[in-house]
Amino acid sequence: MASKEDIRSSRRLHRRTLSPEQIAAAGASIAQHGTAWAAAASSGTAATFAVYVGVAFEPPTLPLIHSLHDAGHKILLPVCEPGRQLSWVYWTPSTVFVRSSYAPIDEPEGERLESEVVAGAAGIFMPATAVDRDGNRIGQGGGYYDRLLHGLDDSGRRPPTIAVVYDDDLLPSGSIPAEAFDRPVREVLTPSGLVRLDDRAQ
């Protein structure tokens, strides 16, 4: 079995082969399918969702963010904090982004809320470089989201989670080594649609 770092590097290299047109088309499809998932997760009512901004060759999520907003939902975006922790800012179309102090990304300006606010969300859209069909996920290597899910699991208030990847980033069962700290996902959002994984993923 390949190591997480080898898989992460391989998927990043593959993503760099995608054309701007392919990336844009993926973003549009992810917005469509992701908004449908949000409608089901919120029982068709306006709710709050934790999302993130896909950067560089990641699956684009700004179309999803705008689509969720247009559907009446509130959007929480993450901000990297010391100790690999996340805080959260409510996004609006007028939100200003600034360079992160802790990661090579731009982050929203605004009142920073602790991660407990995510416990009240209807769902969490999570970044990933790969997911296998057992629900094991590889993120960007910082461990921010595993820490977030660990805290939500400990509180017993974890909302539904869905990892966002390209179609080719969904790997066969057993492809990703699982560690004790990892928190599997049960659903994956790809440009081709929603994929529900093995029920062993919690």
mmCIF file of C-alpha atoms in Angstrom:
data_model
loop_
_atom_site.group_PDB
_atom_site.id
_atom_site.type_symbol
_atom_site.label_atom_id
_atom_site.label_comp_id
_atom_site.label_asym_id
_atom_site.label_seq_id
_atom_site.Cartn_x
_atom_site.Cartn_y
_atom_site.Cartn_z
ATOM 1 C CA MET A 1 0.000 0.000 0.000
ATOM 2 C CA ALA A 2 1.318 3.444 -0.925
ATOM 3 C CA SER A 3 1.922 5.966 1.842
ATOM 4 C CA LYS A 4 -0.408 8.924 2.325
ATOM 5 C CA GLU A 5 2.297 11.304 1.154
ATOM 6 C CA ASP A 6 2.896 9.269 -2.012
ATOM 7 C CA ILE A 7 -0.838 9.226 -2.762
ATOM 8 C CA ARG A 8 -1.131 12.945 -2.022
ATOM 9 C CA SER A 9 1.769 13.744 -4.348
ATOM 10 C CA SER A 10 0.392 11.504 -7.096
ATOM 11 C CA ARG A 11 -3.062 13.069 -6.958
ATOM 12 C CA ARG A 12 -1.639 16.587 -6.978
ATOM 13 C CA LEU A 13 0.438 15.778 -10.054
ATOM 14 C CA HIS A 14 -2.630 14.357 -11.779
ATOM 15 C CA ARG A 15 -4.676 17.440 -10.937
ATOM 16 C CA ARG A 16 -2.063 19.652 -12.599
ATOM 17 C CA THR A 17 -2.846 17.950 -15.923
ATOM 18 C CA LEU A 18 -6.395 19.308 -15.899
ATOM 19 C CA SER A 19 -7.174 22.150 -18.282
ATOM 20 C CA PRO A 20 -8.878 25.375 -17.142
ATOM 21 C CA GLU A 21 -11.967 24.235 -19.019
ATOM 22 C CA GLN A 22 -12.032 20.893 -17.193
ATOM 23 C CA ILE A 23 -11.608 22.613 -13.850
ATOM 24 C CA ALA A 24 -14.380 25.102 -14.583
ATOM 25 C CA ALA A 25 -16.733 22.320 -15.702
ATOM 26 C CA ALA A 26 -15.945 20.386 -12.520
ATOM 27 C CA GLY A 27 -16.783 23.437 -10.423
ATOM 28 C CA ALA A 28 -20.150 23.862 -12.119
ATOM 29 C CA SER A 29 -21.064 20.195 -11.622
ATOM 30 C CA ILE A 30 -19.896 20.189 -8.014
ATOM 31 C CA ALA A 31 -22.094 23.221 -7.363
ATOM 32 C CA GLN A 32 -25.122 21.468 -8.834
ATOM 33 C CA HIS A 33 -24.671 18.188 -6.973
ATOM 34 C CA GLY A 34 -23.498 19.860 -3.771
ATOM 35 C CA THR A 35 -26.533 22.127 -3.629
ATOM 36 C CA ALA A 36 -28.766 19.088 -4.049
ATOM 37 C CA TRP A 37 -26.931 17.360 -1.183
ATOM 38 C CA ALA A 38 -27.397 20.451 0.969
ATOM 39 C CA ALA A 39 -31.124 20.520 0.216
ATOM 40 C CA ALA A 40 -31.428 16.918 1.389
ATOM 41 C CA ALA A 41 -29.261 17.513 4.468
ATOM 42 C CA SER A 42 -31.358 20.531 5.489
ATOM 43 C CA SER A 43 -34.727 18.963 4.576
ATOM 44 C CA GLY A 44 -35.261 21.723 2.052
ATOM 45 C CA THR A 45 -35.013 24.576 4.541
ATOM 46 C CA ALA A 46 -32.462 27.381 4.819
ATOM 47 C CA ALA A 47 -29.524 26.231 6.952
ATOM 48 C CA THR A 48 -25.841 26.784 7.634
ATOM 49 C CA PHE A 49 -23.076 24.847 5.875
ATOM 50 C CA ALA A 50 -19.349 24.778 6.509
ATOM 51 C CA VAL A 51 -17.514 24.961 3.195
ATOM 52 C CA TYR A 52 -13.981 25.917 2.096
ATOM 53 C CA VAL A 53 -12.480 27.697 -0.896
ATOM 54 C CA GLY A 54 -10.753 25.334 -3.314
ATOM 55 C CA VAL A 55 -7.481 26.850 -4.544
ATOM 56 C CA ALA A 56 -5.070 26.202 -7.422
ATOM 57 C CA PHE A 57 -5.888 22.774 -8.926
ATOM 58 C CA GLU A 58 -8.297 21.716 -6.171
ATOM 59 C CA PRO A 59 -11.913 21.142 -7.186
ATOM 60 C CA PRO A 60 -13.396 24.652 -7.373
ATOM 61 C CA THR A 61 -15.907 25.403 -4.630
ATOM 62 C CA LEU A 62 -16.700 29.073 -5.208
ATOM 63 C CA PRO A 63 -19.544 28.107 -7.594
ATOM 64 C CA LEU A 64 -20.888 25.841 -4.823
ATOM 65 C CA ILE A 65 -20.593 28.625 -2.236
ATOM 66 C CA HIS A 66 -22.512 31.033 -4.451
ATOM 67 C CA SER A 67 -25.116 28.399 -5.290
ATOM 68 C CA LEU A 68 -25.686 27.611 -1.608
ATOM 69 C CA HIS A 69 -26.000 31.319 -0.862
ATOM 70 C CA ASP A 70 -28.496 31.762 -3.699
ATOM 71 C CA ALA A 71 -30.516 28.886 -2.208
ATOM 72 C CA GLY A 72 -30.796 30.828 1.045
ATOM 73 C CA HIS A 73 -28.159 29.033 3.086
ATOM 74 C CA LYS A 74 -25.537 30.633 5.341
ATOM 75 C CA ILE A 75 -21.901 29.793 4.666
ATOM 76 C CA LEU A 76 -19.089 29.290 7.179
ATOM 77 C CA LEU A 77 -15.529 29.407 5.828
ATOM 78 C CA PRO A 78 -12.462 28.234 7.777
ATOM 79 C CA VAL A 79 -9.506 30.249 9.034
ATOM 80 C CA CYS A 80 -6.282 28.484 10.045
ATOM 81 C CA GLU A 81 -5.205 29.138 13.620
ATOM 82 C CA PRO A 82 -2.158 28.116 15.712
ATOM 83 C CA GLY A 83 -2.007 24.489 16.808
ATOM 84 C CA ARG A 84 -3.612 23.257 13.564
ATOM 85 C CA GLN A 85 -7.000 24.502 14.729
ATOM 86 C CA LEU A 86 -9.721 26.190 12.676
ATOM 87 C CA SER A 87 -11.900 29.158 13.398
ATOM 88 C CA TRP A 88 -14.833 30.130 11.189
ATOM 89 C CA VAL A 89 -16.172 33.272 9.515
ATOM 90 C CA TYR A 90 -19.603 33.775 7.973
ATOM 91 C CA TRP A 91 -19.227 34.487 4.259
ATOM 92 C CA THR A 92 -21.241 36.909 2.148
ATOM 93 C CA PRO A 93 -20.653 38.021 -1.451
ATOM 94 C CA SER A 94 -18.942 41.147 -0.064
ATOM 95 C CA THR A 95 -16.485 39.217 2.124
ATOM 96 C CA VAL A 96 -12.849 40.313 1.721
ATOM 97 C CA PHE A 97 -10.066 37.709 1.625
ATOM 98 C CA VAL A 98 -6.560 38.134 3.050
ATOM 99 C CA ARG A 99 -3.484 35.915 3.022
ATOM 100 C CA SER A 100 -3.378 33.328 5.808
ATOM 101 C CA SER A 101 -0.647 33.566 8.435
ATOM 102 C CA TYR A 102 -0.429 29.764 8.674
ATOM 103 C CA ALA A 103 -1.179 28.276 5.244
ATOM 104 C CA PRO A 104 -0.589 29.239 1.578
ATOM 105 C CA ILE A 105 -4.213 30.279 1.064
ATOM 106 C CA ASP A 106 -6.437 33.342 1.250
ATOM 107 C CA GLU A 107 -8.927 33.454 4.107
ATOM 108 C CA PRO A 108 -12.051 35.494 4.834
ATOM 109 C CA GLU A 109 -11.924 38.567 7.021
ATOM 110 C CA GLY A 110 -14.589 38.907 9.684
ATOM 111 C CA GLU A 111 -15.534 37.874 13.185
ATOM 112 C CA ARG A 112 -13.805 34.581 13.976
ATOM 113 C CA LEU A 113 -15.964 31.987 15.663
ATOM 114 C CA GLU A 114 -14.726 28.859 17.415
ATOM 115 C CA SER A 115 -15.346 25.460 15.835
ATOM 116 C CA GLU A 116 -18.317 24.815 18.116
ATOM 117 C CA VAL A 117 -20.320 26.880 15.609
ATOM 118 C CA VAL A 118 -19.874 24.057 13.081
ATOM 119 C CA ALA A 119 -21.708 21.659 15.406
ATOM 120 C CA GLY A 120 -24.879 23.580 14.591
ATOM 121 C CA ALA A 121 -24.379 23.391 10.832
ATOM 122 C CA ALA A 122 -26.461 21.147 8.606
ATOM 123 C CA GLY A 123 -23.383 19.771 6.885
ATOM 124 C CA ILE A 124 -19.644 20.104 6.262
ATOM 125 C CA PHE A 125 -18.026 20.142 2.831
ATOM 126 C CA MET A 126 -14.455 18.936 3.368
ATOM 127 C CA PRO A 127 -11.333 19.243 1.215
ATOM 128 C CA ALA A 128 -9.506 16.074 0.209
ATOM 129 C CA THR A 129 -6.803 15.003 -2.204
ATOM 130 C CA ALA A 130 -8.169 11.452 -2.254
ATOM 131 C CA VAL A 131 -10.796 9.244 -0.609
ATOM 132 C CA ASP A 132 -11.066 5.473 -0.809
ATOM 133 C CA ARG A 133 -14.302 3.499 -0.751
ATOM 134 C CA ASP A 134 -13.826 2.658 2.920
ATOM 135 C CA GLY A 135 -14.196 6.378 3.642
ATOM 136 C CA ASN A 136 -10.541 6.988 4.435
ATOM 137 C CA ARG A 137 -9.587 10.496 3.404
ATOM 138 C CA ILE A 138 -6.315 12.222 2.640
ATOM 139 C CA GLY A 139 -6.350 15.963 3.166
ATOM 140 C CA GLN A 140 -3.608 18.501 2.514
ATOM 141 C CA GLY A 141 -1.418 17.156 5.290
ATOM 142 C CA GLY A 142 -2.113 19.690 8.019
ATOM 143 C CA GLY A 143 -4.609 17.623 10.007
ATOM 144 C CA TYR A 144 -6.950 20.573 10.509
ATOM 145 C CA TYR A 145 -10.109 18.724 9.544
ATOM 146 C CA ASP A 146 -9.258 15.534 11.423
ATOM 147 C CA ARG A 147 -8.880 17.692 14.531
ATOM 148 C CA LEU A 148 -12.184 19.394 13.784
ATOM 149 C CA LEU A 149 -14.026 16.084 13.361
ATOM 150 C CA HIS A 150 -12.355 14.614 16.431
ATOM 151 C CA GLY A 151 -13.708 17.480 18.543
ATOM 152 C CA LEU A 152 -17.174 17.231 17.006
ATOM 153 C CA ASP A 153 -17.239 13.463 17.531
ATOM 154 C CA ASP A 154 -16.216 13.916 21.172
ATOM 155 C CA SER A 155 -19.074 16.356 21.640
ATOM 156 C CA GLY A 156 -21.545 14.005 19.943
ATOM 157 C CA ARG A 157 -22.583 16.816 17.596
ATOM 158 C CA ARG A 158 -20.937 16.033 14.274
ATOM 159 C CA PRO A 159 -23.029 17.125 11.277
ATOM 160 C CA PRO A 160 -23.076 15.101 8.060
ATOM 161 C CA THR A 161 -19.757 15.406 6.225
ATOM 162 C CA ILE A 162 -18.957 15.095 2.552
ATOM 163 C CA ALA A 163 -15.509 15.162 0.952
ATOM 164 C CA VAL A 164 -15.042 17.025 -2.324
ATOM 165 C CA VAL A 165 -12.769 15.445 -4.954
ATOM 166 C CA TYR A 166 -12.440 14.901 -8.670
ATOM 167 C CA ASP A 167 -13.811 11.636 -10.023
ATOM 168 C CA ASP A 168 -10.361 10.027 -10.319
ATOM 169 C CA ASP A 169 -9.559 10.877 -6.678
ATOM 170 C CA LEU A 170 -12.068 8.281 -5.439
ATOM 171 C CA LEU A 171 -9.900 5.204 -4.963
ATOM 172 C CA PRO A 172 -10.704 1.498 -4.379
ATOM 173 C CA SER A 173 -11.203 0.133 -0.867
ATOM 174 C CA GLY A 174 -7.958 -0.411 1.005
ATOM 175 C CA SER A 175 -6.023 2.177 -0.996
ATOM 176 C CA ILE A 176 -5.453 4.634 1.846
ATOM 177 C CA PRO A 177 -3.739 3.633 5.108
ATOM 178 C CA ALA A 178 -5.970 4.419 8.082
ATOM 179 C CA GLU A 179 -4.530 5.808 11.307
ATOM 180 C CA ALA A 180 -6.128 6.040 14.731
ATOM 181 C CA PHE A 181 -6.575 9.805 14.494
ATOM 182 C CA ASP A 182 -8.252 9.719 11.071
ATOM 183 C CA ARG A 183 -11.958 10.396 10.823
ATOM 184 C CA PRO A 184 -13.575 8.657 7.819
ATOM 185 C CA VAL A 185 -16.328 10.196 5.717
ATOM 186 C CA ARG A 186 -19.441 8.484 4.451
ATOM 187 C CA GLU A 187 -20.139 10.531 1.345
ATOM 188 C CA VAL A 188 -18.105 11.992 -1.489
ATOM 189 C CA LEU A 189 -19.004 14.829 -3.839
ATOM 190 C CA THR A 190 -17.497 14.545 -7.326
ATOM 191 C CA PRO A 191 -18.247 16.293 -10.625
ATOM 192 C CA SER A 192 -20.144 13.151 -11.677
ATOM 193 C CA GLY A 193 -22.373 13.210 -8.602
ATOM 194 C CA LEU A 194 -22.733 12.039 -5.027
ATOM 195 C CA VAL A 195 -21.202 8.750 -3.865
ATOM 196 C CA ARG A 196 -22.278 7.083 -0.618
ATOM 197 C CA LEU A 197 -19.539 4.914 0.817
ATOM 198 C CA ASP A 198 -19.420 1.729 2.859
ATOM 199 C CA ASP A 199 -21.492 2.011 6.033
ATOM 200 C CA ARG A 200 -18.408 1.045 8.044
ATOM 201 C CA ALA A 201 -17.229 4.651 7.609
ATOM 202 C CA GLN A 202 -18.437 6.619 10.602
#
